[in-house]
C-alpha cells in the first residue's frame, strides 16, 4: 500500500474532531447552548495547523498519486483552517439565530473546511471532482440552515441548482480531457500534452472544465447565484463562501491550469482574460446600487474573482504567487468585515447599508474594522489589498496583457467608489439612535488582531510576498 | 452491429431525457427518467461493463426511482404551475444552448482521439467485478473515502433540513 500517513495527518485530525462534535452533541441536554462545541472545533483546527507546520518539510504524493502535499497545499490548508477558526467563532456569536441542530452546524463547518483541504491536495481529476462535490453538498446544507427564513431556503435552493448544472459542465469537460490525453492525473496530463497541438477534444474539455469551475469562484458565467445566496444564507456561511470556497476554487483552478494544462498555455490565455475582464466589469459596476451590505459584498466578491483570474491569465510564477497573496489579504479583510456585520446584526437586527449610519459614534472599533476591511478590499494603500492588486496588475503587464491591466485599474477606482459610500455613512452621517453597541472582550481581541494583520500585510509585505512566490514555483515544476 | 445498437440506445436516452424535462406530469416524467437510466445501463453493457450496468439498474432504476415515485405520490404534486413564469428566459436559453452545441460540434469535427484508450484486454474485462473492486480499494481509495464522508454529510443534511428537533 502506498500510504504515508504524515502527509494527511491534519485531515485525519479535522475528521476526528468533526465526528467527536457530532457525538458529543448527541449526549448534550436538548435545547442547551452548544458554544463549547465550537470551541472544540477551534481547538481541533489549531491542532491541525500545528501538525501542518511541524510536518511542513514532508512533501510528496501518496494514496497512489491521487493526493499531493506540497508547498501550495500546505499554504492553502493553513489558510482554510484560519478561515475555519474565524467562521466557527462567528457561528458562535450567531448561535441564537440557529433554531435547530446547533451542534451539527459547527460539525458541518468543520466538514466544509475538511473538503477544502482535500481540494487543495487533489492531484487527479477524480479526487478533484469528489472533494469538490463534498464541499458543495456541505455548503448546500449550510446555506439553507436557518430554514425558518424563506430567504435562506431560497439561497440553498439556488445554490443547489446552479451547483448541479456547473458540476455537469465540469464532469463533461473532464471526460473530454480524458479522451484527449488518456489520463486523469495532472502531471501525466501535462507530460502527454507537452509539444502537442491543440485538438478539438482538448478545446472542448478546457472550455467546459473552466466553465464548471467558475461556479466555485463566482465569476462569469456561473456568478448568478452569488448575490441571492450571500444575502440569504446565514452570515457565517456567507463568510465561508466568500473567503473559503473562493480560495478552494482558485487552488484547483491553479492546479488544473498550471500543472495539468500549463504546456498549452498560449491557447487558453485569451479565454481566461476575457472571463476575467467581463467578471471585473460586471462585479464592480453591479455593486454600486446595492442597498444590502451582504449583497454588495457578493458583487464585490464577483469583482475579486475577476482580479484573481488576472493572476491565472498571467500564468506565471508571479501571477500565481499574487493570487495566493490576494487570497491571504482577502481572508483578513473579509473575515473582519463579516465579523463586524454579525456583531452589528446581533445588536441592530439589520443588514441594510442605511442602518450603518453614524456607526463611528456608536462603536469606534466596529467602524474602524469596516474602514480597514472595506478599504483593503477596495485596494487602498497602505493595506494588504493594495499590495495584492498591485502584484496582480504587475503580473498581467509582464505577460503583455495591457488591456486587462487597464480594466483592472479602472475597476479598482469603481470599487473605491462603492466602498467609500458605506464608509461615508459610517463616519459622516448622524446616527438614528445614539446607543453604543456592546462588544465582548474576545470579539475585541479578534477584531484588533484581524485589523493588525491587514495592516501588516500592507505595510510590511516583503516576507509574505517572497514566501508565496517561493511556494508558487511548485506549480510549474511539471513543465 | 455494435454501432447500430449504440445509436439506438443513445437516441432513445437523449429523447427520453428531453421528455423528462418537457413533460408536465411528474409521474410520466419519472417514468421517462427510468427509460433514460435503462438506456444508459445498456450503453454500459456495450462498453463491456456489465457490473456498472447492473449497478445502474439496481440503484437508479430500482431504489432511486421507487423513492422518487413515492415522493411524487405522497406529496401529490399534480401539474407543476411555475413553468409559465419563465417564458421570457427561453430566447436567451435557446441562444446559449445553440451556441454551446455549435462550439462542441466544431471541436468534435476538428478533434481526433489519439490517446491510448482501453488499457484492459478482453480477458481482464471478463473479470469485471474483480477489476472494479480492486481498483476501488487500492488506487481509488482516497476518492472512495471522501465519498463515504460525503454520504455521511448528506445524511446529516437530510436530517437537519427535514426534521424538527424535539425540545
XYZ file of C-alpha atoms in Angstrom:
646
model
C 0.000 0.000 0.000
C 1.218 3.411 -0.950
C 0.314 5.266 2.227
C 2.325 7.927 4.018
C 0.142 8.941 6.918
C 2.218 12.019 7.771
C 1.023 13.683 4.583
C -2.636 13.628 5.515
C -2.467 13.767 9.300
C -4.163 17.220 9.523
C -7.161 15.899 7.580
C -7.442 12.977 9.992
C -7.430 15.445 12.902
C -10.250 17.520 11.430
C -12.305 14.421 10.579
C -11.927 13.143 14.135
C -12.925 16.466 15.666
C -15.974 16.716 13.405
C -17.074 13.212 14.449
C -16.455 13.998 18.116
C -18.578 17.161 17.824
C -21.471 15.182 16.344
C -21.028 12.534 19.042
C -20.941 14.930 21.996
C -23.902 16.805 20.559
C -25.967 13.614 20.937
C -25.468 13.375 24.684
C -25.844 17.081 25.492
C -29.163 18.152 27.071
C -31.735 19.179 24.472
C -32.079 22.855 23.657
C -28.982 23.867 25.627
C -26.165 26.082 24.385
C -23.644 24.392 22.129
C -20.894 27.036 22.178
C -18.408 24.597 23.702
C -18.632 22.504 20.548
C -17.455 25.477 18.509
C -14.549 25.939 20.934
C -13.724 22.258 20.453
C -13.722 22.797 16.688
C -11.394 25.780 17.078
C -9.023 23.676 19.190
C -9.094 20.969 16.527
C -8.269 23.463 13.787
C -5.402 24.908 15.840
C -4.066 21.386 16.394
C -4.272 20.692 12.662
C -2.378 23.927 11.890
C 0.286 22.815 14.358
C 0.597 19.415 12.709
C 0.824 21.081 9.302
C 3.616 23.391 10.428
C 5.563 20.625 12.197
C 5.346 18.380 9.129
C 5.777 21.173 6.580
C 9.032 19.589 5.413
C 7.299 16.330 4.483
C 6.006 16.686 0.934
C 5.139 14.377 -1.920
C 2.272 12.348 -3.273
C 0.567 9.450 -1.585
C -2.516 7.240 -1.923
C -1.439 6.145 -5.411
C -0.718 9.642 -6.655
C -4.214 10.923 -6.055
C -3.260 13.006 -3.041
C -0.476 15.582 -3.078
C 1.069 17.548 -0.240
C 3.350 20.361 -1.405
C 4.010 23.995 -0.542
C 0.849 25.148 -2.275
C -1.425 22.704 -0.480
C 0.193 23.494 2.886
C -0.293 27.231 2.295
C -3.925 26.779 1.347
C -4.632 24.348 4.180
C -3.363 26.854 6.732
C -5.495 29.490 5.018
C -8.603 27.266 5.166
C -8.017 26.337 8.794
C -7.640 30.023 9.744
C -10.876 30.720 7.856
C -12.494 27.833 9.727
C -11.445 29.244 13.090
C -12.895 32.677 12.320
C -16.088 31.161 10.889
C -16.568 28.892 13.913
C -16.170 31.903 16.186
C -18.618 33.871 14.051
C -21.077 30.965 14.184
C -20.775 31.020 17.966
C -21.919 34.642 18.004
C -24.696 33.690 15.605
C -25.915 30.671 17.583
C -29.201 32.173 18.812
C -30.355 32.543 15.207
C -29.903 28.836 14.537
C -33.041 27.234 15.968
C -32.499 23.543 15.241
C -29.473 21.263 15.366
C -26.931 23.775 16.662
C -24.242 21.155 17.203
C -24.383 19.887 13.629
C -23.923 23.451 12.379
C -20.392 23.500 13.815
C -19.665 19.962 12.620
C -20.737 20.868 9.087
C -18.477 23.934 9.105
C -15.579 21.644 10.033
C -16.580 19.232 7.266
C -16.557 22.135 4.797
C -13.027 23.042 5.909
C -12.049 19.383 5.517
C -13.455 19.315 1.978
C -11.477 22.430 1.070
C -8.329 20.791 2.434
C -8.975 17.764 0.224
C -9.394 20.106 -2.733
C -6.048 21.735 -2.003
C -4.453 18.292 -2.096
C -6.123 16.803 -5.145
C -3.701 15.742 -7.822
C -6.116 13.996 -10.116
C -9.408 14.906 -11.756
C -11.201 12.147 -9.867
C -10.098 13.265 -6.415
C -10.713 16.865 -7.511
C -14.291 16.180 -8.531
C -15.108 14.091 -5.479
C -13.759 16.628 -2.994
C -15.404 19.483 -4.883
C -18.722 17.716 -4.622
C -18.111 17.042 -0.921
C -17.666 20.776 -0.340
C -20.688 21.603 -2.485
C -23.032 19.249 -0.603
C -21.843 20.634 2.747
C -22.399 24.206 1.595
C -25.863 23.456 0.157
C -26.907 22.288 3.604
C -25.254 25.208 5.405
C -26.780 27.801 3.059
C -30.347 26.827 3.997
C -29.601 26.087 7.644
C -31.968 28.706 9.064
C -34.878 27.082 7.260
C -37.480 29.191 9.092
C -36.466 32.090 6.874
C -37.594 31.885 3.286
C -34.515 33.853 2.139
C -32.225 31.147 3.487
C -34.186 28.346 1.819
C -34.170 30.298 -1.435
C -30.406 30.702 -1.084
C -29.887 26.984 -0.557
C -32.082 26.030 -3.489
C -30.486 28.485 -5.908
C -27.031 27.353 -4.843
C -28.004 23.716 -5.335
C -29.461 24.183 -8.818
C -26.589 26.280 -10.191
C -24.120 23.962 -8.487
C -25.619 20.866 -10.068
C -25.510 22.474 -13.510
C -21.898 23.570 -13.036
C -20.951 20.071 -11.854
C -22.398 18.720 -15.079
C -20.217 21.066 -17.122
C -17.135 20.120 -15.129
C -17.698 16.359 -15.448
C -18.431 16.573 -19.158
C -15.264 18.591 -19.638
C -13.199 16.099 -17.646
C -14.382 13.266 -19.896
C -13.159 15.192 -22.952
C -9.792 15.897 -21.352
C -9.540 12.211 -20.511
C -10.450 11.362 -24.088
C -7.739 13.653 -25.407
C -4.972 12.564 -23.051
C -5.937 9.130 -21.702
C -5.162 10.168 -18.144
C -6.820 11.937 -15.245
C -3.675 12.658 -13.252
C -2.388 16.232 -13.535
C 1.324 15.627 -14.001
C 0.846 12.878 -16.556
C -1.665 15.023 -18.483
C 0.986 17.731 -18.606
C 3.592 15.210 -19.776
C 1.317 13.939 -22.552
C 0.373 17.433 -23.683
C 3.932 18.769 -23.932
C 4.670 19.709 -27.516
C 1.184 18.782 -28.709
C -1.133 20.781 -30.936
C -4.470 21.961 -29.559
C -7.021 19.400 -30.713
C -10.772 19.851 -30.743
C -11.301 17.480 -27.829
C -8.835 19.398 -25.731
C -10.523 22.705 -26.558
C -13.984 21.481 -25.532
C -12.599 19.891 -22.389
C -10.759 23.059 -21.425
C -13.751 25.333 -22.005
C -16.161 23.071 -20.125
C -13.825 22.468 -17.176
C -13.118 26.180 -16.725
C -16.821 26.977 -17.068
C -17.670 24.392 -14.432
C -15.043 25.738 -12.046
C -16.303 29.337 -12.367
C -19.187 28.279 -10.130
C -16.892 27.830 -7.155
C -15.100 31.139 -7.638
C -18.317 33.032 -8.544
C -17.205 34.509 -11.834
C -18.941 34.786 -15.192
C -20.745 32.639 -16.482
C -21.707 30.966 -13.167
C -21.893 34.064 -10.967
C -25.694 34.411 -10.829
C -26.106 32.555 -7.562
C -23.771 34.810 -5.596
C -25.955 37.843 -4.712
C -29.034 35.877 -3.585
C -27.037 33.237 -1.739
C -24.770 35.756 0.005
C -27.808 37.744 1.106
C -29.984 34.826 2.163
C -27.523 32.416 3.771
C -26.670 32.701 7.488
C -23.866 35.299 7.777
C -21.112 32.877 8.948
C -21.906 30.712 5.923
C -21.717 33.756 3.667
C -18.269 34.496 5.060
C -17.274 30.864 4.483
C -18.461 31.101 0.877
C -16.653 34.391 0.358
C -13.309 33.569 1.935
C -13.060 29.771 1.928
C -14.953 28.424 -1.037
C -13.475 31.025 -3.369
C -9.918 30.207 -2.290
C -10.649 26.497 -2.703
C -11.903 27.155 -6.215
C -8.707 29.012 -7.033
C -6.367 26.352 -5.711
C -7.895 23.747 -8.025
C -8.060 26.216 -10.887
C -4.321 26.835 -10.425
C -3.559 23.139 -10.327
C -5.635 22.425 -13.433
C -4.455 25.400 -15.476
C -0.782 25.464 -14.465
C 0.129 21.906 -13.527
C -2.101 19.950 -15.915
C -2.692 22.329 -18.824
C 0.346 24.593 -18.403
C 2.019 23.311 -21.543
C -0.775 24.612 -23.790
C -0.900 28.000 -22.046
C -0.839 30.165 -25.230
C -4.161 28.607 -26.251
C -6.093 29.464 -23.110
C -4.729 32.876 -22.135
C -7.263 34.810 -24.197
C -10.179 32.727 -22.925
C -9.275 33.343 -19.278
C -8.544 37.038 -19.908
C -11.991 37.588 -21.431
C -13.685 35.866 -18.485
C -11.558 37.930 -16.114
C -12.329 41.271 -17.787
C -16.074 40.653 -18.053
C -16.226 39.473 -14.439
C -14.353 42.582 -13.299
C -16.767 44.857 -15.162
C -19.935 43.100 -14.053
C -18.998 42.639 -10.395
C -17.774 46.132 -9.748
C -20.436 48.001 -11.721
C -23.315 45.976 -10.271
C -22.070 46.514 -6.710
C -22.701 50.275 -6.889
C -26.515 50.471 -6.480
C -26.806 47.789 -3.747
C -28.687 48.575 -0.535
C -27.887 45.441 1.495
C -24.320 45.090 2.699
C -24.136 41.316 2.201
C -25.456 41.701 -1.346
C -22.941 44.444 -2.060
C -20.136 42.227 -0.775
C -21.404 39.477 -3.089
C -20.924 41.708 -6.124
C -17.603 42.896 -4.743
C -16.699 39.207 -4.387
C -17.515 38.643 -8.063
C -15.222 41.581 -8.826
C -12.488 39.993 -6.713
C -12.838 36.755 -8.675
C -12.114 38.886 -11.749
C -8.907 40.197 -10.171
C -7.822 36.727 -9.126
C -8.452 35.438 -12.650
C -5.967 38.061 -13.840
C -3.334 36.083 -11.955
C -4.479 32.871 -13.678
C -4.415 34.602 -17.073
C -0.838 35.719 -16.400
C 0.015 32.041 -15.992
C 3.390 32.749 -14.394
C 5.022 32.278 -11.019
C 4.396 35.977 -10.347
C 0.730 35.558 -11.276
C 0.051 32.549 -9.086
C 2.077 33.987 -6.199
C -0.029 37.137 -6.335
C -3.215 35.050 -6.393
C -2.093 33.456 -3.133
C -1.167 36.815 -1.612
C -4.514 38.284 -2.694
C -6.372 35.385 -1.071
C -4.398 35.893 2.144
C -5.200 39.609 2.250
C -8.786 38.867 1.194
C -9.238 36.395 4.054
C -8.375 39.011 6.698
C -10.368 41.800 5.050
C -13.446 39.588 4.556
C -13.372 37.970 7.981
C -13.009 41.338 9.749
C -15.854 42.820 7.733
C -18.175 39.863 8.279
C -17.369 39.705 11.983
C -18.374 43.360 12.200
C -21.553 42.586 10.238
C -22.505 39.733 12.606
C -21.895 41.861 15.715
C -23.845 44.732 14.210
C -26.693 42.413 13.205
C -26.885 40.889 16.687
C -27.360 44.338 18.147
C -29.491 46.016 15.451
C -31.128 43.163 13.530
C -30.446 44.707 10.132
C -28.065 44.229 7.224
C -29.115 47.278 5.213
C -26.394 49.798 4.437
C -28.571 52.681 5.647
C -28.680 51.196 9.137
C -24.919 51.677 9.394
C -25.298 55.478 9.542
C -23.269 57.057 12.319
C -21.682 53.788 13.418
C -18.422 55.553 14.268
C -20.135 57.415 17.124
C -21.743 54.254 18.489
C -18.843 51.849 18.209
C -15.496 53.211 17.038
C -13.982 49.706 16.852
C -16.653 48.295 14.515
C -16.401 51.415 12.369
C -12.623 51.115 12.198
C -12.900 47.405 11.285
C -15.269 48.194 8.442
C -12.987 51.056 7.382
C -9.894 48.861 7.238
C -11.652 45.794 5.832
C -13.565 47.550 3.077
C -10.662 49.787 2.045
C -8.407 46.742 1.883
C -10.968 45.068 -0.391
C -11.042 48.231 -2.490
C -7.259 48.276 -2.681
C -6.231 51.461 -0.882
C -2.610 51.841 0.252
C -1.223 51.062 2.882
C -3.458 47.994 3.306
C -2.972 44.368 2.264
C -5.464 44.541 -0.580
C -3.496 47.301 -2.290
C -0.289 45.281 -2.485
C -2.260 42.272 -3.743
C -3.922 44.206 -6.567
C -0.603 45.855 -7.441
C 1.094 42.477 -7.824
C -1.757 41.068 -9.920
C -1.696 44.045 -12.272
C 2.098 43.829 -12.489
C 1.785 40.123 -13.346
C -0.536 40.708 -16.312
C 1.514 43.685 -17.554
C 4.595 41.481 -17.528
C 2.796 38.951 -19.749
C 1.819 41.725 -22.186
C -1.902 41.817 -21.406
C -2.055 45.628 -21.196
C -5.799 45.891 -21.883
C -6.603 43.598 -18.963
C -4.416 45.707 -16.671
C -6.287 48.847 -17.762
C -9.656 47.218 -16.970
C -8.255 46.172 -13.596
C -7.101 49.689 -12.687
C -10.374 51.299 -13.791
C -12.426 48.825 -11.799
C -10.267 49.413 -8.709
C -11.442 53.026 -8.900
C -15.066 51.873 -9.247
C -14.605 49.650 -6.201
C -13.255 52.630 -4.259
C -16.498 54.490 -5.024
C -18.979 51.968 -3.663
C -16.901 51.081 -0.621
C -16.470 54.757 0.213
C -20.268 55.169 0.079
C -20.514 52.756 3.020
C -17.659 54.445 4.837
C -19.305 57.829 4.333
C -22.438 56.506 6.077
C -20.379 55.017 8.885
C -18.315 58.140 9.586
C -20.116 61.233 8.322
C -23.867 60.725 8.668
C -25.557 61.215 12.057
C -26.805 58.061 13.824
C -30.540 57.395 14.172
C -30.199 56.031 17.710
C -27.320 57.028 19.898
C -26.852 53.850 21.954
C -23.352 52.372 21.995
C -23.017 48.804 20.647
C -21.631 46.293 23.152
C -18.683 44.171 22.031
C -17.302 41.288 24.112
C -13.645 41.040 25.171
C -12.784 38.135 22.889
C -14.544 39.850 19.963
C -12.477 42.978 20.600
C -9.240 40.990 20.671
C -10.155 39.131 17.477
C -11.156 42.324 15.657
C -7.911 44.005 16.697
C -5.761 41.102 15.551
C -7.525 40.828 12.180
C -7.105 44.567 11.585
C -3.448 44.424 12.562
C -2.924 41.500 10.174
C -4.398 43.531 7.292
C -2.167 46.464 8.190
C 0.966 44.307 8.425
C 0.267 42.746 5.022
C 0.070 46.268 3.606
C 2.939 47.982 5.390
C 5.489 45.200 5.509
C 4.525 42.712 2.772
C 8.111 41.738 1.879
C 8.463 38.419 3.738
C 4.964 37.300 2.735
C 5.373 38.036 -0.959
C 8.769 36.316 -1.033
C 7.179 33.345 0.691
C 4.243 32.953 -1.710
C 6.462 33.437 -4.779
C 8.711 30.644 -3.490
C 5.700 28.376 -2.959
C 4.227 29.186 -6.379
C 7.251 27.675 -8.146
C 5.998 24.198 -7.164
C 3.053 24.533 -9.529
C 5.299 24.895 -12.561
C 7.698 22.082 -11.806
C 5.824 19.683 -14.064
C 6.618 21.593 -17.259
C -23.706 -4.069 -35.463
C -22.486 -2.595 -32.190
C -22.588 0.865 -33.700
C -26.231 0.486 -34.695
C -27.131 -0.503 -31.150
C -25.103 2.373 -29.791
C -27.052 4.853 -31.896
C -30.389 3.320 -30.928
C -29.586 3.472 -27.206
C -28.086 6.941 -27.425
C -31.004 8.419 -29.350
C -33.590 6.873 -27.038
C -31.623 8.072 -23.992
C -31.481 11.637 -25.324
C -35.125 11.659 -26.369
C -36.308 10.361 -23.013
C -34.071 12.877 -21.201
C -35.722 15.677 -23.164
C -39.117 14.178 -22.365
C -38.273 14.212 -18.638
C -37.909 17.965 -18.564
C -40.608 18.880 -21.084
C -43.489 16.736 -19.797
C -45.551 18.481 -17.123
C -46.948 15.425 -15.347
C -44.402 14.372 -12.675
C -45.299 10.664 -12.797
C -44.798 10.479 -16.569
C -41.624 12.462 -16.210
C -40.314 9.977 -13.636
C -41.106 7.052 -15.921
C -39.196 8.683 -18.760
C -36.292 9.154 -16.368
C -36.409 5.407 -15.790
C -36.270 4.816 -19.550
C -33.250 7.124 -19.753
C -31.445 5.241 -16.955
C -32.129 1.903 -18.661
C -30.609 3.142 -21.913
C -27.507 4.319 -20.056
C -27.267 0.852 -18.486
C -27.428 -0.621 -21.983
C -24.600 1.695 -23.054
C -22.509 0.364 -20.165
C -23.073 -3.162 -21.486
C -21.831 -2.041 -24.893
C -18.735 -0.667 -23.145
C -18.084 -4.164 -21.681
C -19.007 -3.127 -18.142
C -21.846 -5.436 -17.154
C -21.211 -4.742 -13.471
C -21.775 -0.997 -13.883
C -24.892 -1.737 -15.924
C -26.274 -3.945 -13.164
C -25.478 -1.332 -10.515
C -27.111 1.347 -12.642
C -30.309 -0.713 -12.851
C -30.338 -1.743 -9.187
C -29.548 1.665 -7.740
C -31.126 4.130 -10.126
C -33.960 2.256 -11.797
C -34.716 0.288 -8.671
C -34.089 2.163 -5.456
C -33.894 5.801 -6.522
C -36.876 5.678 -8.856
C -39.102 3.907 -6.357
C -38.288 6.526 -3.740
C -38.867 9.232 -6.277
C -42.271 7.867 -7.301
C -43.246 7.517 -3.640
C -42.321 11.143 -3.045
C -44.336 12.221 -6.065
C -47.368 10.205 -4.955
C -47.247 11.232 -1.293
C -46.682 14.907 -1.963
C -49.439 14.876 -4.614
C -47.611 17.356 -6.801
C -50.080 17.219 -9.671
C -49.214 19.537 -12.502
C -46.491 21.973 -11.604
C -47.590 25.542 -12.013
C -44.488 27.686 -12.055
C -43.463 26.807 -15.599
C -45.294 29.624 -17.343
C -43.483 32.403 -15.490
C -40.142 31.543 -17.013
C -41.088 32.049 -20.658
C -39.198 35.301 -21.144
C -35.955 33.441 -20.494
C -36.397 30.977 -23.324
C -34.847 33.099 -26.159
C -31.637 33.555 -24.149
C -31.624 29.881 -23.215
C -32.006 28.873 -26.866
C -29.127 31.141 -27.900
C -26.857 29.746 -25.179
C -27.706 26.126 -25.943
C -27.312 26.531 -29.714
C -24.001 28.303 -29.136
C -22.794 25.509 -26.862
C -23.816 22.812 -29.346
C -22.038 24.746 -32.100
C -18.808 25.007 -30.070
C -18.901 21.333 -29.107
C -19.733 20.281 -32.667
C -16.852 22.339 -34.019
C -14.495 20.783 -31.511
C -15.693 17.276 -32.302
C -15.319 17.860 -36.039
C -11.741 19.038 -35.558
C -10.915 16.529 -32.871
C -9.311 13.166 -33.110
C -8.880 10.561 -30.419
C -5.189 9.856 -30.308
C -4.956 8.826 -26.695
C -4.273 5.201 -25.806
C -7.698 4.073 -24.675
C -8.921 0.761 -23.374
C -5.920 -0.497 -21.492
C -7.860 -3.575 -20.361
C -7.856 -6.667 -22.548
C -10.911 -8.825 -23.183
C -9.563 -11.407 -20.752
C -9.426 -8.837 -17.960
C -12.814 -7.412 -18.823
C -14.465 -10.741 -18.174
C -13.406 -10.288 -14.554
C -15.316 -7.014 -14.455
C -16.320 -7.055 -10.795
C -12.875 -8.065 -9.593
C -11.201 -5.266 -11.544
C -13.671 -2.676 -10.245
C -13.425 -3.885 -6.679
C -9.665 -3.996 -6.673
C -9.356 -0.504 -8.125
C -11.825 0.921 -5.615
C -9.856 -0.359 -2.645
C -6.362 0.282 -3.950
C -5.810 3.053 -6.493
C -9.017 4.962 -5.836
C -9.143 4.531 -2.078
C -8.849 8.303 -1.482
C -11.900 9.320 -3.548
C -13.713 6.304 -2.099
C -13.149 7.528 1.457
C -14.084 11.091 0.532
C -17.354 9.782 -0.906
C -18.069 7.976 2.349
C -17.673 11.305 4.183
C -19.871 12.968 1.554
C -22.626 10.436 2.150
C -22.373 10.991 5.905
C -22.722 14.749 5.413
C -25.650 14.202 3.058
C -27.358 12.074 5.704
C -26.766 14.703 8.400
C -28.096 17.286 5.952
C -31.262 15.322 5.234
C -31.987 15.047 8.960
C -31.116 18.665 9.697
C -33.197 20.096 6.880
C -36.285 17.934 7.275
C -36.653 17.023 10.939
C -37.616 19.289 13.770
C -35.536 18.856 16.885
C -37.705 17.831 19.808
C -37.374 20.165 22.745
